Coordinates of C-alpha atoms in Angstrom, one line a residue:
M1 CA 0.0 0.0 0.0
A2 CA 1.4 3.4 -1.0
P3 CA 1.8 6.1 1.6
T4 CA -1.0 8.7 1.7
S5 CA -0.7 11.6 -0.7
T6 CA -2.6 14.8 -1.2
P7 CA -3.2 16.9 -4.3
Q8 CA -0.8 19.4 -2.8
T9 CA 1.9 16.9 -2.2
P10 CA 1.2 13.9 -4.5
F11 CA 4.6 12.3 -4.0
G12 CA 5.5 13.6 -0.5
C13 CA 7.6 16.6 0.3
V14 CA 11.2 15.5 0.6
L15 CA 12.4 13.0 -2.0
T16 CA 16.0 11.9 -2.8
A17 CA 16.9 11.0 -6.3
M18 CA 18.6 7.8 -5.3
V19 CA 21.8 6.4 -6.7
T20 CA 21.8 2.9 -8.0
P21 CA 24.2 0.8 -5.9
F22 CA 26.5 -1.6 -7.9
T23 CA 28.7 -4.4 -6.6
V24 CA 32.5 -4.1 -7.0
D25 CA 32.3 -5.9 -10.3
G26 CA 29.7 -3.4 -11.6
A27 CA 26.6 -5.6 -11.3
L28 CA 23.3 -4.3 -9.8
D29 CA 23.3 -4.5 -6.0
L30 CA 19.7 -5.0 -5.0
D31 CA 20.5 -5.7 -1.4
G32 CA 22.5 -2.5 -1.2
A33 CA 19.6 -0.7 -2.9
Q34 CA 17.2 -1.9 -0.3
R35 CA 19.5 -0.9 2.6
L36 CA 20.2 2.5 1.1
A37 CA 16.5 3.1 0.5
A38 CA 15.7 2.1 4.1
H39 CA 18.4 4.5 5.4
L40 CA 17.1 7.4 3.3
V41 CA 13.5 6.8 4.5
D42 CA 14.7 6.5 8.1
A43 CA 16.5 9.8 7.6
G44 CA 13.3 11.6 6.7
N45 CA 12.5 11.1 3.0
D46 CA 8.9 10.4 2.3
G47 CA 9.7 9.7 -1.3
L48 CA 12.4 8.2 -3.4
I49 CA 13.2 8.6 -7.1
V50 CA 14.7 5.4 -8.6
N51 CA 16.0 5.0 -12.2
G52 CA 16.5 8.7 -12.6
T53 CA 19.6 10.3 -14.0
T54 CA 21.2 10.2 -10.6
G55 CA 20.3 6.5 -10.6
E56 CA 22.5 6.1 -13.8
S57 CA 19.4 5.3 -15.9
P58 CA 21.3 5.8 -19.2
T59 CA 23.5 2.8 -18.4
T60 CA 21.1 0.4 -16.7
S61 CA 19.1 -2.1 -18.7
D62 CA 15.3 -2.2 -18.7
E63 CA 15.4 -5.5 -16.7
E64 CA 17.7 -3.9 -14.1
K65 CA 15.3 -0.9 -13.9
T66 CA 12.4 -3.3 -13.2
Q67 CA 14.3 -5.2 -10.6
L68 CA 15.3 -2.0 -8.8
V69 CA 11.8 -0.7 -8.6
R70 CA 10.5 -4.0 -7.3
A71 CA 13.3 -4.2 -4.7
V72 CA 12.9 -0.6 -3.4
V73 CA 9.1 -1.0 -3.2
E74 CA 9.6 -4.2 -1.2
A75 CA 11.9 -2.4 1.2
V76 CA 10.2 0.9 1.8
G77 CA 7.0 1.0 -0.3
D78 CA 4.8 1.1 2.8
R79 CA 6.6 4.1 4.2
A80 CA 7.6 6.2 1.2
H81 CA 6.4 7.1 -2.4
V82 CA 8.6 5.2 -4.9
V83 CA 8.7 7.1 -8.1
A84 CA 10.2 5.5 -11.2
G85 CA 12.1 7.4 -13.8
V86 CA 10.8 6.4 -17.2
G87 CA 11.9 9.4 -19.4
T88 CA 13.8 8.8 -22.6
N89 CA 14.0 10.5 -25.9
D90 CA 12.0 7.7 -27.5
T91 CA 8.3 7.9 -26.6
R92 CA 7.6 4.2 -27.3
H93 CA 10.5 3.2 -25.0
S94 CA 9.2 5.5 -22.3
V95 CA 5.7 4.0 -22.6
E96 CA 7.2 0.5 -22.2
L97 CA 9.1 1.6 -19.1
A98 CA 5.9 3.1 -17.7
H99 CA 4.1 -0.2 -18.1
A100 CA 7.0 -2.1 -16.5
A101 CA 7.3 0.4 -13.6
E102 CA 3.5 0.0 -12.9
R103 CA 3.8 -3.8 -13.0
A104 CA 6.8 -3.6 -10.6
G105 CA 4.8 -1.7 -8.0
A106 CA 5.9 1.9 -8.5
H107 CA 3.7 4.6 -7.0
G108 CA 4.4 7.2 -9.6
L109 CA 6.4 8.1 -12.7
L110 CA 9.1 10.8 -13.4
A111 CA 9.3 11.8 -17.1
V112 CA 12.1 14.0 -18.2
T113 CA 12.0 16.2 -21.3
P114 CA 13.2 14.2 -24.3
Y115 CA 16.8 15.1 -24.6
Y116 CA 19.1 15.8 -27.6
S117 CA 16.3 15.5 -30.2
K118 CA 14.9 19.0 -29.4
P119 CA 11.3 18.3 -30.4
P120 CA 8.9 21.2 -30.7
Q121 CA 6.4 22.0 -27.9
E122 CA 3.7 20.0 -29.6
G123 CA 6.0 17.0 -29.6
L124 CA 6.5 17.4 -25.8
V125 CA 2.7 17.5 -25.3
Q126 CA 2.2 14.3 -27.3
H127 CA 5.2 12.6 -25.7
F128 CA 4.2 13.3 -22.1
T129 CA 0.5 12.6 -22.8
A130 CA 1.5 9.2 -24.2
I131 CA 3.4 8.4 -21.0
A132 CA 0.5 9.5 -18.8
D133 CA -2.0 7.5 -20.9
A134 CA 0.2 4.4 -20.5
S135 CA -0.6 3.6 -16.9
E136 CA -2.8 4.6 -14.0
L137 CA 0.1 6.1 -12.1
P138 CA 0.5 9.8 -11.4
V139 CA 3.2 11.6 -13.4
M140 CA 5.8 14.2 -12.4
L141 CA 7.3 16.1 -15.3
Y142 CA 11.0 16.9 -15.2
D143 CA 12.0 20.2 -16.8
I144 CA 15.8 20.5 -17.1
P145 CA 16.7 22.5 -20.3
G146 CA 20.3 22.6 -19.4
R147 CA 20.5 18.8 -20.1
S148 CA 17.6 18.2 -22.4
G149 CA 18.4 21.2 -24.7
I150 CA 14.8 22.6 -24.6
P151 CA 12.5 23.9 -21.9
I152 CA 8.9 22.9 -21.2
T153 CA 7.2 26.3 -21.7
T154 CA 4.6 27.6 -19.2
E155 CA 2.0 27.3 -21.9
T156 CA 2.9 23.6 -22.5
M157 CA 2.9 23.0 -18.8
A158 CA -0.7 24.4 -18.6
R159 CA -1.8 22.1 -21.4
L160 CA -0.2 19.1 -19.8
A161 CA -1.7 20.0 -16.4
E162 CA -5.2 19.3 -17.9
H163 CA -4.3 15.6 -18.0
P164 CA -5.7 14.0 -14.8
R165 CA -2.5 12.0 -14.2
I166 CA 0.0 14.7 -14.8
V167 CA 0.1 16.2 -11.3
A168 CA 3.6 17.7 -10.6
N169 CA 6.7 19.2 -12.1
K170 CA 10.3 18.8 -11.0
D171 CA 11.9 22.2 -11.8
A172 CA 15.5 22.4 -12.7
K173 CA 15.1 25.4 -15.1
G174 CA 16.7 27.8 -12.7
D175 CA 14.3 30.6 -13.5
L176 CA 12.2 31.8 -10.5
G177 CA 10.2 34.2 -12.6
R178 CA 9.0 31.4 -14.9
A179 CA 8.4 29.1 -12.0
S180 CA 6.3 31.7 -10.3
W181 CA 4.0 32.0 -13.3
A182 CA 3.8 28.3 -13.9
I183 CA 3.0 27.6 -10.2
A184 CA 0.3 30.3 -10.3
T185 CA -1.3 29.2 -13.6
T186 CA -1.0 25.4 -13.9
G187 CA -2.0 24.0 -10.5
L188 CA 0.8 21.5 -10.7
A189 CA 2.5 20.5 -7.5
W190 CA 6.0 22.0 -7.8
Y191 CA 9.2 20.3 -6.6
S192 CA 12.6 21.9 -6.6
G193 CA 15.0 19.9 -8.8
D194 CA 18.0 22.3 -8.0
D195 CA 19.2 22.0 -4.5
M196 CA 20.7 25.5 -4.4
L197 CA 17.2 26.9 -5.2
N198 CA 15.3 24.7 -2.7
L199 CA 14.4 27.6 -0.4
P200 CA 13.8 30.2 -3.1
L201 CA 11.4 27.9 -4.9
L202 CA 9.5 27.3 -1.6
S203 CA 9.1 31.1 -1.4
V204 CA 7.2 31.2 -4.7
G205 CA 5.0 28.1 -4.1
A206 CA 7.0 24.9 -4.4
V207 CA 5.8 22.1 -2.1
G208 CA 9.0 20.1 -1.7
F209 CA 12.3 18.9 -3.2
V210 CA 13.6 16.2 -5.4
S211 CA 17.2 16.3 -4.1
V212 CA 20.6 15.0 -4.7
V213 CA 22.1 16.3 -1.5
G214 CA 19.3 14.4 0.3
H215 CA 21.7 11.4 0.2
V216 CA 23.6 13.1 3.1
V217 CA 21.5 15.9 4.6
T218 CA 17.8 14.8 4.5
P219 CA 17.1 15.8 8.2
E220 CA 18.4 19.4 7.4
L221 CA 16.2 19.6 4.3
R222 CA 13.2 18.5 6.2
S223 CA 14.0 21.1 8.9
M224 CA 14.3 23.8 6.4
L225 CA 11.0 22.8 4.8
Q226 CA 9.2 22.6 8.1
A227 CA 10.6 26.0 9.2
H228 CA 9.4 27.7 6.0
T229 CA 6.0 26.0 6.2
S230 CA 5.5 27.1 9.8
G231 CA 6.4 30.7 8.9
D232 CA 9.9 30.7 10.5
V233 CA 11.6 32.2 7.5
A234 CA 14.7 33.2 9.6
K235 CA 15.2 29.5 10.6
A236 CA 14.7 28.3 7.1
T237 CA 17.3 30.8 5.9
E238 CA 19.7 29.8 8.6
V239 CA 19.5 26.1 7.5
H240 CA 19.8 27.1 3.8
Q241 CA 23.0 29.1 4.6
K242 CA 24.4 26.2 6.7
L243 CA 24.0 23.9 3.7
L244 CA 25.6 26.1 1.1
P245 CA 29.0 24.3 1.3
V246 CA 27.1 21.0 0.7
F247 CA 25.1 22.4 -2.2
T248 CA 28.4 23.7 -3.7
G249 CA 30.5 20.6 -3.0
M250 CA 28.1 18.1 -4.3
F251 CA 27.9 19.8 -7.7
R252 CA 31.6 20.7 -8.3
T253 CA 31.4 17.8 -10.7
Q254 CA 28.6 15.5 -11.8
G255 CA 26.1 14.8 -9.0
V256 CA 26.1 11.0 -9.3
I257 CA 29.9 10.9 -8.9
T258 CA 29.8 13.0 -5.8
S259 CA 26.8 11.3 -4.3
K260 CA 28.4 7.8 -4.6
A261 CA 31.7 9.2 -3.1
A262 CA 29.8 10.8 -0.2
L263 CA 27.9 7.6 0.5
G264 CA 31.2 5.8 0.4
F265 CA 32.6 8.2 3.0
L266 CA 29.6 7.3 5.2
G267 CA 29.9 3.6 4.7
L268 CA 26.6 3.3 2.9
P269 CA 25.9 1.3 -0.2
A270 CA 26.9 2.9 -3.5
G271 CA 29.7 1.1 -5.3
P272 CA 31.4 2.0 -8.5
L273 CA 30.0 4.0 -11.5
R274 CA 29.4 2.8 -15.0
L275 CA 31.2 4.5 -17.8
P276 CA 31.2 7.2 -19.1
L277 CA 31.0 8.3 -15.4
V278 CA 34.2 7.9 -13.4
G279 CA 35.1 8.3 -9.8
L280 CA 36.6 11.4 -8.1
S281 CA 40.4 11.9 -8.2
P282 CA 42.1 11.9 -4.7
E283 CA 42.2 15.7 -4.8
Q284 CA 38.5 16.0 -5.7
A285 CA 37.6 13.5 -3.0
E286 CA 39.5 15.5 -0.4
Q287 CA 37.7 18.7 -1.5
L288 CA 34.4 17.0 -1.2
R289 CA 35.2 15.9 2.3
R290 CA 36.1 19.5 3.2
D291 CA 32.8 20.8 1.6
L292 CA 30.7 18.2 3.5
K293 CA 32.4 18.9 6.8
A294 CA 31.9 22.7 6.3
G295 CA 28.2 22.0 5.9
G296 CA 28.0 19.9 9.1
V297 CA 28.2 16.4 7.6
H298 CA 30.4 14.1 9.6
V299 CA 32.6 12.3 7.1

């Protein structure tokens, strides 16, 4: 049974975009994934994204994706929303992944803008609609033009929001003005997809976070959210400022790389990366340790 959701927070409030643990020989580590998922939920996440970019979805097979969803749902599905990434730049493939995620027990779907192909906005409407039509699961859009090459415009968001199963957006556009208009006009539940902007996005109407730094600072993220929600803006700002070194350090290079390194520092399941991603150099690892310590993470 999935955790309770509301129209305002259909996937919970604090979600970590979870890495996919691998064994030392590069195979999928399902036991490690279950242990990591349990740790993250114990830390305060009420949702997890699996098979997203931070989960190295470009380099995991469809069968591995299904196995991962099933394992994480088994581990924490009664305590947290398990949202499966199904976005690709091939609509038919995304529809197949949506079907598979639903069969594996996912509670929702995350669909990123098709990347590299640069389809027109009408193509985005038809792409996301096909994914939403493919299952009975609620869908979170993922707007990240820096990686996909194109934005989802506010007008397109409004059209997509008319679909009964498209209920949320993960915002990594980095434009508070556009976010303000889209939140005001679409009715979509808004989630920050850019950790440095978590607090600013709350101030214009976001309901929560899909976080990378949640791997190491979930309690602090939840504290910031609760402070803001209760009207203690000064406390929320204090937490935000305390976390600035973590936000900076975790994105000095690619976030999957730093997340797996940070989890390794903490003795948590992560394992190696799959090419083309590579691990931190010794100098980069030491810098990450300094950044995390400066933000209050004991590594």
